[in-house]
């Protein structure tokens, strides 16, 4: 079955540091891949997505590239801010609006 | 526009009582999903409605859990004879039907505490 594995946190970085959160997946067919973010006290929000191999999703300075050859969708940001402190979830979805399969989440804390 | 709303935002109940959690999806969204977020467990799919089709109940953890969706819009998740292990944040999401996996929009969740 489908599954998502993402690096365990927590991750603590200083402001302006480079961020990578690893995400790999196992899936049948050609899934779409997502990163969702959950800020403290708030609900899940879509951060970015990619629907096919080699697509790059980007938003708010974050990027992730859909790599079919390595079954990965790593999240990166060149310079994190304190306001990026949140829990980040990698997720996978197949076509036809089926339920998403989520990783366990990675908590990021950015300190000034 | 209005997003997905859920009520109540917090629910504290005693073990053995029944609870009902409500979800109002984004208007026009045909698909509606319930997930559960437990500490240390990540997000777990519970049940999914797509239009008028029979719901996919494959994620429900026991027969104490059920859900319905009336008129293709509002959904209610019911947990009967609650147990302490049911304590979690229950999230609802909705999406529109298109080709490919469309974005799911999440509500703020209902935090359920079973004493």
Short mmCIF file of C-alpha atoms in Angstrom, two decimals:
data_model
loop_
_atom_site.label_atom_id
_atom_site.label_comp_id
_atom_site.label_asym_id
_atom_site.label_seq_id
_atom_site.Cartn_x
_atom_site.Cartn_y
_atom_site.Cartn_z
CA UNK A 1 0.00 0.00 0.00
CA UNK A 2 0.88 3.67 -0.12
CA UNK A 3 3.08 5.13 2.59
CA UNK A 4 5.06 8.26 3.39
CA UNK A 5 8.19 8.46 5.52
CA UNK A 6 9.55 11.79 6.67
CA UNK A 7 12.44 12.66 8.92
CA UNK A 8 11.65 12.74 12.58
CA UNK A 9 11.98 15.94 14.48
CA UNK A 10 12.16 18.08 16.24
CA UNK A 11 14.41 20.22 14.08
CA UNK A 12 15.83 23.35 15.65
CA UNK A 13 17.53 25.96 13.47
CA UNK A 14 18.80 29.47 13.84
CA UNK A 15 17.19 32.20 11.81
CA UNK A 16 18.52 32.39 8.22
CA UNK A 17 19.74 28.78 8.28
CA UNK A 18 19.09 26.38 5.40
CA UNK A 19 16.27 23.90 5.90
CA UNK A 20 15.81 20.42 4.49
CA UNK A 21 13.06 18.06 5.64
CA UNK A 22 13.34 14.69 3.93
CA UNK A 23 10.30 12.86 2.62
CA UNK A 24 10.19 9.58 0.72
CA UNK A 25 7.18 7.64 -0.43
CA UNK A 26 5.95 4.27 -1.61
CA UNK A 27 3.02 4.26 -4.00
CA UNK A 28 1.32 2.48 -6.85
CA UNK A 29 0.59 4.47 -9.96
CA UNK A 30 1.43 8.14 -10.29
CA UNK A 31 0.54 9.98 -7.10
CA UNK A 32 0.46 13.69 -6.40
CA UNK A 33 2.66 14.89 -3.55
CA UNK A 34 1.94 17.60 -1.01
CA UNK A 35 3.50 19.47 1.86
CA UNK A 36 1.07 20.76 4.48
CA UNK A 37 2.00 23.04 7.37
CA UNK A 38 0.38 23.40 10.78
CA UNK A 39 1.25 26.60 12.64
CA UNK A 40 0.81 26.63 16.43
CA UNK A 41 -2.87 26.65 17.34
CA UNK A 42 -4.02 26.52 13.71
CA UNK A 43 -5.32 23.95 11.24
CA UNK A 44 -3.49 22.28 8.39
CA UNK A 45 -2.74 24.48 5.40
CA UNK A 46 -1.45 23.45 2.00
CA UNK A 47 2.10 24.74 1.56
CA UNK A 48 2.90 23.38 -1.90
CA UNK A 49 2.21 20.47 -4.20
CA UNK A 50 3.50 18.68 -7.30
CA UNK A 51 1.39 16.47 -9.52
CA UNK A 52 3.92 14.70 -11.71
CA UNK A 53 7.55 13.67 -11.87
CA UNK A 54 10.11 16.50 -12.07
CA UNK A 55 7.51 19.11 -11.10
CA UNK A 56 8.69 21.63 -8.53
CA UNK A 57 6.21 23.05 -6.06
CA UNK A 58 7.06 26.35 -4.41
CA UNK A 59 5.47 28.80 -2.00
CA UNK A 60 6.66 31.31 0.63
CA UNK A 61 10.30 30.54 -0.19
CA UNK A 62 9.81 26.79 0.28
CA UNK A 63 10.46 24.36 -2.58
CA UNK A 64 10.13 20.64 -3.19
CA UNK A 65 10.82 18.65 -6.36
CA UNK A 66 8.96 15.45 -7.22
CA UNK A 67 11.74 12.89 -7.85
CA UNK A 68 10.34 9.65 -9.21
CA UNK A 69 13.74 7.97 -9.51
CA UNK A 70 14.41 8.37 -5.79
CA UNK A 71 10.71 8.41 -4.72
CA UNK A 72 11.36 11.59 -2.80
CA UNK A 73 9.81 15.03 -2.23
CA UNK A 74 12.21 16.80 0.11
CA UNK A 75 11.19 20.22 1.44
CA UNK A 76 13.81 23.00 1.33
CA UNK A 77 14.08 26.64 2.22
CA UNK A 78 17.19 28.72 1.83
CA UNK A 79 16.76 31.01 4.82
CA UNK A 80 14.25 30.19 7.55
CA UNK A 81 12.51 32.74 9.75
CA UNK A 82 11.11 32.49 13.25
CA UNK A 83 7.64 32.64 11.70
CA UNK A 84 8.35 29.32 9.91
CA UNK A 85 8.19 27.47 13.23
CA UNK A 86 5.47 24.88 12.71
CA UNK A 87 4.84 21.20 12.07
CA UNK A 88 5.34 20.13 8.46
CA UNK A 89 3.56 17.12 6.95
CA UNK A 90 4.44 15.37 3.71
CA UNK A 91 1.45 13.68 2.04
CA UNK A 92 0.58 11.58 -0.98
CA UNK A 93 -2.67 11.36 -2.94
CA UNK A 94 -3.78 9.28 -5.87
CA UNK A 95 -6.08 10.53 -8.62
CA UNK A 96 -9.82 10.73 -8.06
CA UNK A 97 -9.89 12.62 -4.77
CA UNK A 98 -8.96 9.72 -2.54
CA UNK A 99 -7.84 10.22 1.06
CA UNK A 100 -4.32 11.50 1.59
CA UNK A 101 -1.63 9.40 3.22
CA UNK A 102 0.43 11.52 5.59
CA UNK A 103 3.86 11.25 7.12
CA UNK A 104 4.08 11.61 10.89
CA UNK A 105 5.07 15.26 10.72
CA UNK A 106 8.28 17.14 11.51
CA UNK A 107 8.28 19.90 14.09
CA UNK A 108 10.50 22.84 13.15
CA UNK A 109 11.58 25.45 15.67
CA UNK A 110 13.47 28.49 14.43
CA UNK A 111 15.24 30.60 17.02
CA UNK A 112 16.34 34.19 16.62
CA UNK B 1 -14.70 32.85 0.88
CA UNK B 2 -15.65 30.64 3.80
CA UNK B 3 -13.41 27.71 4.54
CA UNK B 4 -14.16 24.41 6.19
CA UNK B 5 -15.71 24.88 9.62
CA UNK B 6 -15.99 22.41 12.46
CA UNK B 7 -17.84 22.40 15.74
CA UNK B 8 -17.34 22.25 18.59
CA UNK B 9 -13.73 23.36 18.72
CA UNK B 10 -13.24 21.52 22.00
CA UNK B 11 -15.21 18.69 23.55
CA UNK B 12 -14.60 17.11 26.93
CA UNK B 13 -16.66 14.04 27.71
CA UNK B 14 -16.74 11.16 30.14
CA UNK B 15 -15.82 7.64 29.18
CA UNK B 16 -18.84 5.77 27.87
CA UNK B 17 -20.74 8.80 26.58
CA UNK B 18 -21.58 9.39 22.91
CA UNK B 19 -20.29 12.46 21.05
CA UNK B 20 -21.15 14.11 17.75
CA UNK B 21 -18.70 16.22 15.80
CA UNK B 22 -19.85 18.45 12.95
CA UNK B 23 -18.18 19.53 9.71
CA UNK B 24 -19.34 22.16 7.22
CA UNK B 25 -17.32 21.77 4.01
CA UNK B 26 -16.55 24.47 1.47
CA UNK B 27 -19.64 25.12 -0.61
CA UNK B 28 -19.63 23.11 -3.82
CA UNK B 29 -16.97 20.65 -2.71
CA UNK B 30 -18.15 17.14 -3.48
CA UNK B 31 -15.58 15.20 -1.47
CA UNK B 32 -15.41 15.25 2.33
CA UNK B 33 -12.89 13.49 4.54
CA UNK B 34 -12.49 12.82 8.25
CA UNK B 35 -9.04 12.30 9.76
CA UNK B 36 -7.80 11.86 13.30
CA UNK B 37 -4.61 13.43 14.65
CA UNK B 38 -3.26 11.73 17.74
CA UNK B 39 -0.12 12.59 19.63
CA UNK B 40 2.72 10.60 18.14
CA UNK B 41 0.48 8.99 15.50
CA UNK B 42 0.32 11.64 12.82
CA UNK B 43 -2.82 11.96 10.71
CA UNK B 44 -4.97 8.89 10.27
CA UNK B 45 -7.75 8.61 7.67
CA UNK B 46 -11.14 7.65 9.06
CA UNK B 47 -13.87 7.96 6.42
CA UNK B 48 -14.45 9.63 3.06
CA UNK B 49 -17.54 10.74 1.14
CA UNK B 50 -17.54 11.42 -2.61
CA UNK B 51 -20.75 12.86 -4.02
CA UNK B 52 -23.63 10.40 -3.77
CA UNK B 53 -21.43 7.31 -3.71
CA UNK B 54 -21.29 5.00 -0.72
CA UNK B 55 -18.70 6.28 1.75
CA UNK B 56 -15.30 4.65 2.13
CA UNK B 57 -15.31 3.54 5.77
CA UNK B 58 -12.09 1.57 5.61
CA UNK B 59 -10.28 3.80 8.11
CA UNK B 60 -12.79 3.64 10.94
CA UNK B 61 -11.05 2.03 13.93
CA UNK B 62 -14.11 0.28 15.36
CA UNK B 63 -17.86 -0.02 14.95
CA UNK B 64 -18.29 2.65 17.63
CA UNK B 65 -17.40 5.18 14.94
CA UNK B 66 -19.86 6.23 12.24
CA UNK B 67 -20.45 9.23 10.01
CA UNK B 68 -23.12 10.57 7.76
CA UNK B 69 -23.33 13.34 5.25
CA UNK B 70 -26.70 14.94 4.71
CA UNK B 71 -27.69 16.54 1.42
CA UNK B 72 -24.16 16.22 0.11
CA UNK B 73 -22.97 18.96 2.45
CA UNK B 74 -22.74 18.89 6.26
CA UNK B 75 -21.25 15.80 7.87
CA UNK B 76 -21.49 14.45 11.40
CA UNK B 77 -18.98 12.04 12.92
CA UNK B 78 -20.44 10.07 15.83
CA UNK B 79 -18.42 8.18 18.39
CA UNK B 80 -20.45 5.92 20.65
CA UNK B 81 -19.37 4.74 24.10
CA UNK B 82 -16.23 6.86 23.99
CA UNK B 83 -12.96 5.45 25.33
CA UNK B 84 -9.89 7.30 26.55
CA UNK B 85 -7.95 6.21 23.46
CA UNK B 86 -10.45 8.18 21.35
CA UNK B 87 -8.91 11.41 22.69
CA UNK B 88 -7.45 13.20 19.67
CA UNK B 89 -8.00 16.10 17.29
CA UNK B 90 -10.58 15.20 14.65
CA UNK B 91 -10.02 16.99 11.35
CA UNK B 92 -12.39 17.41 8.46
CA UNK B 93 -11.33 18.31 4.93
CA UNK B 94 -13.09 18.88 1.64
CA UNK B 95 -12.08 19.02 -2.01
CA UNK B 96 -13.68 19.47 -5.39
CA UNK B 97 -13.94 16.69 -7.94
CA UNK B 98 -11.49 17.09 -10.77
CA UNK B 99 -9.04 14.90 -12.58
CA UNK B 100 -6.00 14.15 -10.46
CA UNK B 101 -5.61 14.44 -6.71
CA UNK B 102 -7.07 17.81 -5.87
CA UNK B 103 -6.05 19.89 -2.89
CA UNK B 104 -7.83 19.10 0.36
CA UNK B 105 -8.79 22.06 2.53
CA UNK B 106 -8.83 21.40 6.23
CA UNK B 107 -10.96 22.75 9.02
CA UNK B 108 -9.51 23.84 12.37
CA UNK B 109 -10.39 20.53 14.02
CA UNK B 110 -12.29 19.41 17.10
CA UNK B 111 -10.15 18.50 20.09
CA UNK B 112 -11.83 15.61 21.89
CA UNK B 113 -10.81 14.72 25.43
CA UNK B 114 -12.29 11.61 27.02
CA UNK B 115 -11.88 11.53 30.79
#
